[in-house]
Structures are given as C-alpha cells and as structure tokens.
Amino acid sequence: MLRLDRLRDQFAFGFGSTPRIVEQSLEIEQNLSAGMTPGLYRIARVTLSVDGDGEDVDPQQFSVTFPPTVIFQIRSAIEIPASPETIAKRAEAIIFRRSLLARKPHIVSPLEESDEGLRFLVRVFGVGCLIHQSQQLEGFSIFPLGVGLSHRDMWEIVNGFLESDGSEPLPFIETTEQSFQASTPIFVISYEQVVADNVDAAFKYCAQHAQRVFSILGIDRGQKPRAFAYVVAQYDTNRWWHEFVFPGYRGNFAVDFNPVETGNLIERLLPRLETSPFSRLIVATYADATAEPEYGFAVLRFWSVMELVAEHSIPGGKPVHHPDGSPILKANGKAETTNSKHGRVYEYILAGGTYEMFGNYVEEGVQKTLYIGGSTSTSAQSATEAIALWDMVRAVYAVRNSIAHEGQFDIAKAQAGDEYERLAVRLMTGAQGVTPLEYIKWQARRAIWREI
C-alpha cells in the first residue's frame, strides 16, 4: 500500500495473507493499523504465491500491478467519508501540485527572479547506480532508463583487429551483451526549468547539483554514479547543446524495500549539502571512496572520512579506553590519547556505540566465528577468535599509513612488521570474513549518517 504524498507515493504498509476464493475472484481481508495517517492510499502491487502440486507442478509466483487510479481514503473517526468523485478530484489535485513542484525553477546566481534570464531544460544522464523507480523531487526528477550500455562497439573493435591480423572473428554472444547492459544501469536527472544568464551558467549549475545528488546515491547505494552525457535545450528557441563524458560502474547495494526511499533520501540530505561545506566534503570523500577500485586507496579514502569527522567532534588530549573502561597504554606505559590520528578515530568509533562486527568462516571443515569489539564482552568469549576494537583500528591505520607513505601495502614487508601490520595481513589474506576495508567502510558510512 502506498500513501499519496506531496511529491511521490510513499510506502505505507505491506502484509501477507491467504486469499479466499469467491466464485471467479480472490478476496483478501486485512485490518489496518489505527495509527495510519489519514489521507489517500492505493494498492500498488500484489504478489500471489501458488503452491506446487506434488512433484508435477512447481511453486509459482505471479505479480499483479494495479493502475494508479485505484485509490481509497483512510480517515479519522470524526471525518465524513468522501465520495468516489471527491477522492478522484483530490488525487488529481495532488498529481497536479506534484507536476508544479517538479517544474519549480532553479534560479542561477546572480539572477534572483524567474523572469530575469533565459530558460533552459537540462538533462544529466548518469550510469553506475541501479534505480528501480522514478523519483520526483522539488525542481527535478530522476528516471531509470532500463537497460544499460551495449558492448557492441567494443566487440566490433576487437573483431576489426582480429580480422586485420588474419584471425577468426568472435561471435556476438547475447548473454555477454545482457551482462554488460546489466552492469551499466542508466538513469537521467531532468531539470525542467533552469533560469540563467546563459547556457554555460545553466550547465555548470546543473552539473554541480547533479554531483551532489550522485554523492547521496553513493552513500545510499554503495557506489557513486557518474555523468556520461549532458543535454541542454533553451526554451522558445531551436537551440540545444550536448556533451558526452566517460562513466564507470562496479555495482551497488540492493534496493531499499521502500521503492521511493532514494527520492526521500535526496530530499532529506540535499538541503544539508547545499548549506554545509563540511557535509559536502565528507559526503564527496565517502562517495569517491566507493568508486575507488584499488583496495589500499579505498582504505585510505574511507579512513579520511573518519579522520575528518573525528577531528571535527573529538577533542585532543583525552586518554582512550577499551570498551570495558580499562586504559589503553603505549609500549612505554604511557596512556594512548586522542592526540594521535588513530586515537581520535578510535574514540569516535567507540563513542558512536556501534562498533561490533562478526565474521563467519570455515577452517579445515570446522565452522568458526570472528568477533571485533570489546575483548571482555560475552560475544568475545563465545567467539572462536576475538579482536579488540583498538587492535582493529590500528590494523586499518597500518594499511592507511603504508598507502599514504609508500603508495601500497606490501604484504611481504608487513608480515615482518609490528603486530598491527601482521593483523592487517592476516585479515586481508585469510578467510575470517572481515577485512580492514570492510570494517572502515562500514564505519565511514555510519559516520556520514551521524554527521548529516
């Protein structure tokens, strides 16, 4: 069930129930929560699961999508029920107001009024983030474009070389084409009304705005997408401009259960990015880290996020402690403090309260568990192996330092290093299920949510 909201239909309620067969129809009865917000709702989709019949018929699922015109009212006890005609008119009014909000002008500085400059339609085409449903926001919309890019041009280039070399050309394999398209999901951000002095100002404004949206998608989906094409048209003329750039993609997190959560997220975070340079910095740093293909460089970038937020909120000179309150000491017996970069990041993670991570792995046929967190906790005592939070942070920092100073984390050299370097090697090369990159990426993502 979806609620008709100001900008988009919001997920409201989902349930599972066994239908009754009544003549040629299926009927489902469901009691709704008394706490549901009064308003207009619609049923978006129903999935029917049909049990198999013994060995002859396999279980099947059928999805039924309802048209957006099937709308009903949820009202408070004192409200008078609305007629079907009134409900239809209210729904039409909501849809009309949405269209106006989607076309709200973006007025580009130094202009201040919508009637001062030229009007442009700007489309920014992105690749590298799978968006399942259109997202309408104030002043712009995001539309998924289905299949991704084709590998046919590359196939033709390869075959052109092979033929010139006297070799047999490669066949065009449809499954390869499908895999390539699936790995390059495409979408477009449409700015319907951009008011600017000239096309360059309109283009620059939308390119910067889209990058902030991409940064939010980088948090939401685990990888920052990239623009690969821009198309700008000037209203009341036949003038248009375009530009193509090269994109990339490596996969992103699974879609949220709420299909409009991406739009909600952008709507919630974009004003913060517009007004807070620090928020823009940490979000852009995180998003760039998600697009970094090299392991060590990604660790360095995610650590940079943690270092930025820790310096922003953790004072220096404070002694650090294990989760059980016992002091953390240096080899010379002096207390570790937040004066060091790793001490400050450690304190930030500990203060956040969510620092425990578990890994499961099989070694010599035996199921084992890894625990990262407080070494005296119950979870630590029941795990096959427990790594103290301080040790994990130091292992990540060891990788970060090697990358920052030498450009690489040399496994052979680190095996002869200190205990934290050796721990990093063991986690990177073993099967424990948790690596320095996974841990620091998880913490960096949590830090973004805490700060913005």
Short mmCIF file of C-alpha atoms in Angstrom, two decimals:
data_model
loop_
_atom_site.label_atom_id
_atom_site.label_comp_id
_atom_site.label_asym_id
_atom_site.label_seq_id
_atom_site.Cartn_x
_atom_site.Cartn_y
_atom_site.Cartn_z
CA MET A 1 0.00 0.00 0.00
CA LEU A 2 1.21 3.47 -0.90
CA ARG A 3 0.13 6.84 0.50
CA LEU A 4 -0.32 9.71 -1.95
CA ASP A 5 2.10 12.26 -0.54
CA ARG A 6 3.24 15.73 -1.52
CA LEU A 7 5.92 14.74 -4.04
CA ARG A 8 5.58 10.99 -4.51
CA ASP A 9 3.70 7.94 -3.36
CA GLN A 10 5.21 6.79 -0.06
CA PHE A 11 5.34 3.17 1.08
CA ALA A 12 2.82 2.83 3.89
CA PHE A 13 2.00 -0.78 4.59
CA GLY A 14 2.66 -4.31 3.39
CA PHE A 15 1.28 -7.61 4.56
CA GLY A 16 0.92 -11.26 3.68
CA SER A 17 -2.36 -13.13 3.82
CA THR A 18 -4.07 -16.21 2.40
CA PRO A 19 -6.85 -15.15 -0.01
CA ARG A 20 -10.32 -16.64 -0.18
CA ILE A 21 -11.63 -17.95 -3.49
CA VAL A 22 -15.06 -16.42 -4.12
CA GLU A 23 -16.52 -17.58 -7.44
CA GLN A 24 -14.06 -16.28 -10.03
CA SER A 25 -12.28 -13.86 -7.69
CA LEU A 26 -9.73 -13.85 -4.91
CA GLU A 27 -10.59 -11.86 -1.80
CA ILE A 28 -8.15 -10.67 0.86
CA GLU A 29 -9.25 -9.08 4.10
CA GLN A 30 -6.77 -7.11 6.20
CA ASN A 31 -7.21 -4.93 9.28
CA LEU A 32 -5.16 -1.73 9.05
CA SER A 33 -3.38 -0.13 11.96
CA ALA A 34 -5.32 2.55 13.81
CA GLY A 35 -2.19 4.69 13.75
CA MET A 36 -2.08 5.08 9.96
CA THR A 37 -2.02 8.69 8.77
CA PRO A 38 -5.34 9.85 7.32
CA GLY A 39 -5.17 10.51 3.60
CA LEU A 40 -5.43 8.89 0.19
CA TYR A 41 -3.90 5.48 -0.44
CA ARG A 42 -3.63 2.98 -3.25
CA ILE A 43 -2.67 -0.65 -3.68
CA ALA A 44 0.46 -0.75 -5.82
CA ARG A 45 1.21 -4.42 -6.29
CA VAL A 46 0.14 -7.86 -5.13
CA THR A 47 2.31 -10.96 -5.43
CA LEU A 48 0.46 -14.28 -5.49
CA SER A 49 2.33 -17.40 -4.45
CA VAL A 50 0.81 -20.66 -5.71
CA ASP A 51 1.93 -23.85 -4.02
CA GLY A 52 3.12 -26.71 -6.18
CA ASP A 53 1.04 -29.86 -6.61
CA GLY A 54 3.31 -32.69 -5.53
CA GLU A 55 6.16 -33.44 -7.91
CA ASP A 56 4.35 -32.43 -11.10
CA VAL A 57 3.79 -28.71 -10.53
CA ASP A 58 6.44 -26.38 -9.10
CA PRO A 59 5.51 -23.45 -6.84
CA GLN A 60 4.86 -20.27 -8.84
CA GLN A 61 4.60 -16.55 -8.19
CA PHE A 62 2.51 -14.01 -10.07
CA SER A 63 2.77 -10.25 -9.69
CA VAL A 64 -0.29 -8.06 -10.24
CA THR A 65 0.29 -4.32 -10.62
CA PHE A 66 -2.72 -2.09 -10.00
CA PRO A 67 -3.33 1.11 -12.01
CA PRO A 68 -2.71 4.33 -10.04
CA THR A 69 -6.40 5.22 -10.37
CA VAL A 70 -7.46 2.61 -7.78
CA ILE A 71 -7.47 4.96 -4.76
CA PHE A 72 -9.22 4.86 -1.39
CA GLN A 73 -9.41 7.01 1.73
CA ILE A 74 -8.20 6.37 5.27
CA ARG A 75 -9.86 8.86 7.60
CA SER A 76 -10.11 9.67 11.28
CA ALA A 77 -13.22 8.70 13.22
CA ILE A 78 -14.64 12.23 13.10
CA GLU A 79 -14.16 12.72 9.36
CA ILE A 80 -17.03 12.31 6.94
CA PRO A 81 -16.35 9.65 4.26
CA ALA A 82 -15.52 11.22 0.91
CA SER A 83 -17.40 10.18 -2.21
CA PRO A 84 -15.54 8.41 -5.04
CA GLU A 85 -15.81 11.61 -7.08
CA THR A 86 -14.27 13.69 -4.27
CA ILE A 87 -11.45 11.17 -3.82
CA ALA A 88 -10.72 11.28 -7.56
CA LYS A 89 -10.62 15.10 -7.53
CA ARG A 90 -8.29 15.16 -4.51
CA ALA A 91 -5.97 12.69 -6.21
CA GLU A 92 -5.95 14.80 -9.38
CA ALA A 93 -5.10 17.89 -7.31
CA ILE A 94 -2.18 16.09 -5.64
CA ILE A 95 -0.83 14.97 -9.01
CA PHE A 96 -1.21 18.50 -10.42
CA ARG A 97 0.65 20.03 -7.46
CA ARG A 98 3.39 17.43 -7.90
CA SER A 99 3.86 18.47 -11.52
CA LEU A 100 4.20 22.10 -10.45
CA LEU A 101 6.77 21.22 -7.79
CA ALA A 102 8.75 19.11 -10.25
CA ARG A 103 8.91 22.15 -12.55
CA LYS A 104 9.89 24.59 -9.80
CA PRO A 105 12.55 26.87 -11.34
CA HIS A 106 16.22 26.70 -10.40
CA ILE A 107 17.35 30.33 -10.45
CA VAL A 108 21.08 30.53 -11.06
CA SER A 109 23.08 33.29 -9.33
CA PRO A 110 23.39 36.24 -9.85
CA LEU A 111 19.76 36.15 -11.02
CA GLU A 112 17.11 36.39 -8.31
CA GLU A 113 13.78 36.13 -10.14
CA SER A 114 12.46 33.55 -12.60
CA ASP A 115 11.61 36.19 -15.21
CA GLU A 116 15.07 37.78 -15.32
CA GLY A 117 17.07 35.41 -17.53
CA LEU A 118 16.87 32.72 -20.16
CA ARG A 119 15.04 29.44 -19.51
CA PHE A 120 16.67 26.07 -20.11
CA LEU A 121 15.76 22.39 -19.96
CA VAL A 122 18.74 20.38 -18.69
CA ARG A 123 19.13 16.59 -18.67
CA VAL A 124 22.05 14.89 -16.92
CA PHE A 125 22.48 11.23 -17.86
CA GLY A 126 24.15 9.04 -15.24
CA VAL A 127 25.49 5.50 -15.16
CA GLY A 128 26.60 3.29 -12.31
CA CYS A 129 23.63 3.16 -9.95
CA LEU A 130 20.60 0.91 -10.21
CA ILE A 131 17.40 2.91 -9.62
CA HIS A 132 14.21 0.87 -9.79
CA GLN A 133 11.57 3.58 -9.81
CA SER A 134 11.18 7.19 -10.93
CA GLN A 135 11.91 9.70 -8.17
CA GLN A 136 10.16 13.07 -8.25
CA LEU A 137 11.73 15.84 -6.21
CA GLU A 138 11.26 19.56 -5.89
CA GLY A 139 12.66 21.13 -9.04
CA PHE A 140 13.89 17.93 -10.68
CA SER A 141 13.09 14.28 -11.33
CA ILE A 142 15.12 11.09 -11.69
CA PHE A 143 14.08 8.46 -14.23
CA PRO A 144 15.60 4.98 -14.64
CA LEU A 145 16.18 4.20 -18.32
CA GLY A 146 16.07 0.41 -18.24
CA VAL A 147 18.90 -1.46 -19.94
CA GLY A 148 22.45 -0.15 -19.80
CA LEU A 149 25.18 0.35 -22.36
CA SER A 150 25.98 -2.02 -25.21
CA HIS A 151 29.34 -3.73 -25.72
CA ARG A 152 28.77 -3.96 -29.49
CA ASP A 153 31.23 -1.14 -30.29
CA MET A 154 33.97 -2.89 -28.31
CA TRP A 155 33.08 -6.20 -29.96
CA GLU A 156 33.44 -4.57 -33.38
CA ILE A 157 36.80 -3.05 -32.42
CA VAL A 158 38.11 -6.42 -31.23
CA ASN A 159 36.88 -8.17 -34.38
CA GLY A 160 38.33 -5.46 -36.58
CA PHE A 161 41.75 -6.12 -35.10
CA LEU A 162 41.36 -9.91 -35.29
CA GLU A 163 40.34 -9.78 -38.95
CA SER A 164 43.25 -7.48 -39.83
CA ASP A 165 45.52 -9.98 -38.07
CA GLY A 166 44.11 -12.87 -40.09
CA SER A 167 42.30 -14.40 -37.11
CA GLU A 168 38.75 -15.65 -36.88
CA PRO A 169 36.30 -13.01 -35.62
CA LEU A 170 34.49 -13.56 -32.34
CA PRO A 171 30.76 -14.29 -32.36
CA PHE A 172 28.40 -11.76 -30.84
CA ILE A 173 27.15 -13.52 -27.70
CA GLU A 174 23.78 -12.29 -26.49
CA THR A 175 24.37 -13.36 -22.88
CA THR A 176 27.52 -11.23 -22.81
CA GLU A 177 25.51 -8.30 -24.12
CA GLN A 178 22.89 -8.81 -21.41
CA SER A 179 25.54 -8.99 -18.69
CA PHE A 180 27.21 -5.82 -19.99
CA GLN A 181 23.91 -3.96 -20.03
CA ALA A 182 23.05 -5.16 -16.53
CA SER A 183 26.42 -3.90 -15.26
CA THR A 184 25.86 -0.37 -16.62
CA PRO A 185 22.46 0.79 -15.29
CA ILE A 186 21.46 4.17 -16.70
CA PHE A 187 19.24 6.95 -15.39
CA VAL A 188 18.60 10.62 -16.14
CA ILE A 189 18.12 13.65 -13.90
CA SER A 190 15.76 16.11 -15.56
CA TYR A 191 15.74 19.80 -14.60
CA GLU A 192 12.63 21.17 -16.29
CA GLN A 193 13.15 24.86 -15.51
CA VAL A 194 16.61 26.38 -15.12
CA VAL A 195 16.78 30.17 -15.27
CA ALA A 196 20.26 31.53 -16.02
CA ASP A 197 22.12 34.31 -17.81
CA ASN A 198 23.45 31.89 -20.42
CA VAL A 199 23.83 28.22 -21.28
CA ASP A 200 27.23 27.94 -19.58
CA ALA A 201 25.78 29.09 -16.26
CA ALA A 202 22.84 26.67 -16.58
CA PHE A 203 25.15 23.79 -17.47
CA LYS A 204 27.57 24.48 -14.61
CA TYR A 205 24.77 24.81 -12.06
CA CYS A 206 23.09 21.52 -13.02
CA ALA A 207 26.40 19.66 -13.26
CA GLN A 208 27.26 20.71 -9.69
CA HIS A 209 23.76 19.94 -8.44
CA ALA A 210 23.84 16.50 -10.08
CA GLN A 211 27.21 15.75 -8.48
CA ARG A 212 25.66 16.34 -5.06
CA VAL A 213 22.80 14.01 -5.94
CA PHE A 214 25.38 11.44 -7.12
CA SER A 215 27.21 11.80 -3.80
CA ILE A 216 23.99 10.99 -1.92
CA LEU A 217 23.42 7.99 -4.18
CA GLY A 218 26.99 6.95 -3.36
CA ILE A 219 26.00 6.72 0.30
CA ASP A 220 22.64 5.14 -0.36
CA ARG A 221 23.72 2.52 -2.88
CA GLY A 222 27.38 1.91 -2.07
CA GLN A 223 28.89 3.45 -5.19
CA LYS A 224 28.84 6.95 -6.59
CA PRO A 225 27.48 7.04 -10.16
CA ARG A 226 28.95 9.29 -12.83
CA ALA A 227 27.52 11.53 -15.52
CA PHE A 228 28.16 10.35 -19.07
CA ALA A 229 26.09 12.88 -21.05
CA TYR A 230 24.54 16.31 -20.70
CA VAL A 231 21.81 17.73 -22.95
CA VAL A 232 20.67 21.35 -22.64
CA ALA A 233 17.84 22.99 -24.60
CA GLN A 234 16.78 26.63 -24.49
CA TYR A 235 13.06 27.25 -24.32
CA ASP A 236 11.35 29.30 -27.07
CA THR A 237 14.26 28.61 -29.45
CA ASN A 238 15.63 25.73 -31.51
CA ARG A 239 18.98 25.90 -29.74
CA TRP A 240 20.39 22.89 -27.88
CA TRP A 241 23.78 21.70 -26.69
CA HIS A 242 25.21 18.36 -25.63
CA GLU A 243 28.36 16.85 -24.13
CA PHE A 244 29.48 13.25 -23.53
CA VAL A 245 31.92 12.09 -20.85
CA PHE A 246 33.18 8.63 -19.87
CA PRO A 247 31.46 6.79 -16.98
CA GLY A 248 32.12 3.69 -14.91
CA TYR A 249 30.27 1.16 -12.72
CA ARG A 250 31.07 -1.58 -10.21
CA GLY A 251 27.74 -2.44 -8.58
CA ASN A 252 25.75 -1.01 -5.69
CA PHE A 253 23.78 -2.11 -2.67
CA ALA A 254 20.42 -3.79 -3.04
CA VAL A 255 17.41 -1.54 -3.47
CA ASP A 256 15.54 -0.48 -0.34
CA PHE A 257 12.24 -2.18 0.47
CA ASN A 258 10.62 1.24 0.14
CA PRO A 259 10.85 1.97 -3.61
CA VAL A 260 10.80 5.75 -3.13
CA GLU A 261 13.45 5.83 -0.39
CA THR A 262 16.04 7.17 -2.85
CA GLY A 263 13.90 10.23 -3.50
CA ASN A 264 13.26 10.67 0.21
CA LEU A 265 16.99 10.45 0.91
CA ILE A 266 17.90 13.08 -1.68
CA GLU A 267 15.14 15.36 -0.43
CA ARG A 268 16.38 15.00 3.15
CA LEU A 269 20.11 15.41 2.52
CA LEU A 270 20.35 17.80 -0.42
CA PRO A 271 19.48 20.94 1.61
CA ARG A 272 22.20 19.96 4.08
CA LEU A 273 24.76 19.60 1.30
CA GLU A 274 23.67 22.91 -0.19
CA THR A 275 24.29 24.80 3.06
CA SER A 276 27.11 22.91 4.81
CA PRO A 277 30.57 22.83 3.17
CA PHE A 278 31.73 20.26 5.74
CA SER A 279 28.84 17.94 4.89
CA ARG A 280 29.69 18.29 1.20
CA LEU A 281 33.32 17.45 1.98
CA ILE A 282 32.66 14.25 3.92
CA VAL A 283 29.92 13.03 1.58
CA ALA A 284 32.06 13.67 -1.50
CA THR A 285 35.04 11.95 0.14
CA TYR A 286 32.92 8.93 1.01
CA ALA A 287 31.33 8.79 -2.44
CA ASP A 288 34.76 8.97 -4.10
CA ALA A 289 35.91 6.11 -1.87
CA THR A 290 33.03 3.92 -3.05
CA ALA A 291 34.16 4.46 -6.64
CA GLU A 292 37.82 3.60 -5.86
CA PRO A 293 38.66 0.19 -7.40
CA GLU A 294 42.04 -0.29 -5.69
CA TYR A 295 41.88 -1.87 -2.24
CA GLY A 296 44.54 0.19 -0.47
CA PHE A 297 43.45 3.50 -1.96
CA ALA A 298 39.87 2.77 -0.89
CA VAL A 299 41.06 2.14 2.70
CA LEU A 300 42.89 5.48 2.63
CA ARG A 301 39.81 7.34 1.37
CA PHE A 302 37.41 5.77 3.87
CA TRP A 303 39.91 6.47 6.66
CA SER A 304 39.98 10.09 5.51
CA VAL A 305 36.24 10.30 6.13
CA MET A 306 36.75 9.00 9.66
CA GLU A 307 39.65 11.34 10.29
CA LEU A 308 37.64 14.35 9.12
CA VAL A 309 34.63 13.64 11.33
CA ALA A 310 36.80 12.68 14.32
CA GLU A 311 38.79 15.90 14.14
CA HIS A 312 35.51 17.77 13.87
CA SER A 313 33.98 16.30 17.05
CA ILE A 314 36.62 14.62 19.27
CA PRO A 315 38.89 16.90 21.36
CA GLY A 316 42.60 16.18 21.61
CA GLY A 317 44.49 15.16 24.72
CA LYS A 318 41.84 12.78 26.02
CA PRO A 319 43.02 9.32 27.24
CA VAL A 320 41.39 6.46 25.36
CA HIS A 321 39.99 3.31 26.94
CA HIS A 322 38.81 -0.12 25.93
CA PRO A 323 35.02 -0.62 25.84
CA ASP A 324 35.18 -2.07 29.38
CA GLY A 325 36.80 1.15 30.66
CA SER A 326 40.35 -0.15 31.11
CA PRO A 327 43.05 2.24 29.85
CA ILE A 328 44.92 1.69 26.60
CA LEU A 329 48.65 2.06 27.13
CA LYS A 330 51.60 2.55 24.82
CA ALA A 331 54.62 0.22 24.95
CA ASN A 332 56.34 2.69 27.32
CA GLY A 333 53.43 2.51 29.76
CA LYS A 334 52.04 5.96 28.97
CA ALA A 335 48.37 6.40 28.10
CA GLU A 336 47.24 6.47 24.49
CA THR A 337 45.31 9.68 23.82
CA THR A 338 43.23 11.37 21.17
CA ASN A 339 46.24 13.46 20.17
CA SER A 340 47.08 10.80 17.58
CA LYS A 341 45.01 10.36 14.42
CA HIS A 342 44.29 6.73 15.18
CA GLY A 343 43.43 7.58 18.80
CA ARG A 344 40.93 10.19 17.71
CA VAL A 345 39.30 7.92 15.12
CA TYR A 346 39.14 5.10 17.70
CA GLU A 347 37.41 7.37 20.21
CA TYR A 348 34.90 8.50 17.57
CA ILE A 349 34.02 4.89 16.71
CA LEU A 350 33.75 3.92 20.38
CA ALA A 351 31.58 6.95 21.18
CA GLY A 352 29.22 6.02 18.35
CA GLY A 353 28.30 2.87 20.23
CA THR A 354 28.06 0.58 17.19
CA TYR A 355 31.47 -0.95 16.67
CA GLU A 356 30.97 -4.70 17.00
CA MET A 357 31.36 -6.78 13.84
CA PHE A 358 31.11 -10.52 13.33
CA GLY A 359 32.56 -12.82 10.71
CA ASN A 360 31.88 -16.48 9.98
CA TYR A 361 34.25 -18.80 8.18
CA VAL A 362 35.10 -22.47 7.76
CA GLU A 363 38.60 -23.69 8.55
CA GLU A 364 39.55 -27.33 7.99
CA GLY A 365 35.88 -28.22 7.86
CA VAL A 366 35.05 -26.51 11.16
CA GLN A 367 32.65 -23.54 11.35
CA LYS A 368 34.31 -20.66 13.21
CA THR A 369 33.37 -17.14 14.25
CA LEU A 370 35.32 -13.89 14.43
CA TYR A 371 34.33 -11.06 16.77
CA ILE A 372 35.57 -7.47 16.72
CA GLY A 373 34.77 -5.23 19.68
CA GLY A 374 35.24 -5.33 23.43
CA SER A 375 37.64 -8.13 24.35
CA THR A 376 35.86 -8.84 27.67
CA SER A 377 32.33 -8.97 26.27
CA THR A 378 30.20 -12.12 26.23
CA SER A 379 30.38 -12.17 22.43
CA ALA A 380 34.17 -12.11 22.57
CA GLN A 381 34.28 -15.03 24.98
CA SER A 382 31.94 -17.16 22.84
CA ALA A 383 33.72 -16.44 19.53
CA THR A 384 36.44 -18.64 18.08
CA GLU A 385 38.62 -15.55 17.71
CA ALA A 386 38.18 -12.09 19.24
CA ILE A 387 39.95 -8.95 18.06
CA ALA A 388 39.91 -5.89 20.32
CA LEU A 389 38.43 -2.76 18.79
CA TRP A 390 41.70 -0.90 19.38
CA ASP A 391 43.65 -3.59 17.51
CA MET A 392 41.24 -3.46 14.56
CA VAL A 393 41.50 0.31 14.28
CA ARG A 394 45.30 0.08 14.45
CA ALA A 395 45.29 -2.63 11.74
CA VAL A 396 43.26 -0.36 9.44
CA TYR A 397 45.58 2.53 10.29
CA ALA A 398 48.59 0.39 9.39
CA VAL A 399 47.17 -0.12 5.90
CA ARG A 400 46.33 3.58 5.65
CA ASN A 401 49.87 4.61 6.63
CA SER A 402 51.52 2.30 4.11
CA ILE A 403 49.33 3.66 1.32
CA ALA A 404 49.88 7.28 2.34
CA HIS A 405 53.67 6.94 2.65
CA GLU A 406 54.56 4.27 0.08
CA GLY A 407 51.57 4.04 -2.25
CA GLN A 408 50.98 0.37 -1.41
CA PHE A 409 50.53 -2.11 1.41
CA ASP A 410 53.34 -4.60 0.85
CA ILE A 411 52.13 -7.93 2.25
CA ALA A 412 55.63 -9.45 2.49
CA LYS A 413 57.02 -6.39 4.24
CA ALA A 414 54.04 -6.12 6.59
CA GLN A 415 54.43 -9.75 7.69
CA ALA A 416 57.72 -8.70 9.27
CA GLY A 417 56.21 -5.54 10.75
CA ASP A 418 54.53 -4.79 14.07
CA GLU A 419 51.55 -6.66 15.49
CA TYR A 420 49.02 -4.37 13.79
CA GLU A 421 50.58 -4.78 10.35
CA ARG A 422 50.60 -8.55 10.84
CA LEU A 423 46.96 -8.48 11.91
CA ALA A 424 46.07 -6.49 8.78
CA VAL A 425 47.84 -9.09 6.62
CA ARG A 426 46.03 -11.94 8.33
CA LEU A 427 42.62 -10.33 7.86
CA MET A 428 43.34 -9.41 4.23
CA THR A 429 44.66 -12.82 3.22
CA GLY A 430 42.61 -15.11 5.47
CA ALA A 431 39.02 -16.28 5.38
CA GLN A 432 37.77 -14.69 8.60
CA GLY A 433 35.00 -12.81 6.80
CA VAL A 434 36.06 -9.31 7.94
CA THR A 435 38.79 -7.22 6.31
CA PRO A 436 40.22 -3.79 7.15
CA LEU A 437 38.42 -2.33 4.12
CA GLU A 438 35.05 -3.81 5.08
CA TYR A 439 35.33 -2.54 8.63
CA ILE A 440 36.41 1.02 7.83
CA LYS A 441 33.86 1.33 5.01
CA TRP A 442 31.10 0.27 7.39
CA GLN A 443 32.24 2.79 10.00
CA ALA A 444 32.62 5.58 7.42
CA ARG A 445 29.06 5.02 6.21
CA ARG A 446 27.80 5.15 9.80
CA ALA A 447 29.78 8.35 10.36
CA ILE A 448 28.12 10.01 7.37
CA TRP A 449 24.67 9.28 8.79
CA ARG A 450 25.73 10.58 12.20
CA GLU A 451 27.10 13.85 10.86
CA ILE A 452 24.44 14.81 8.32
#
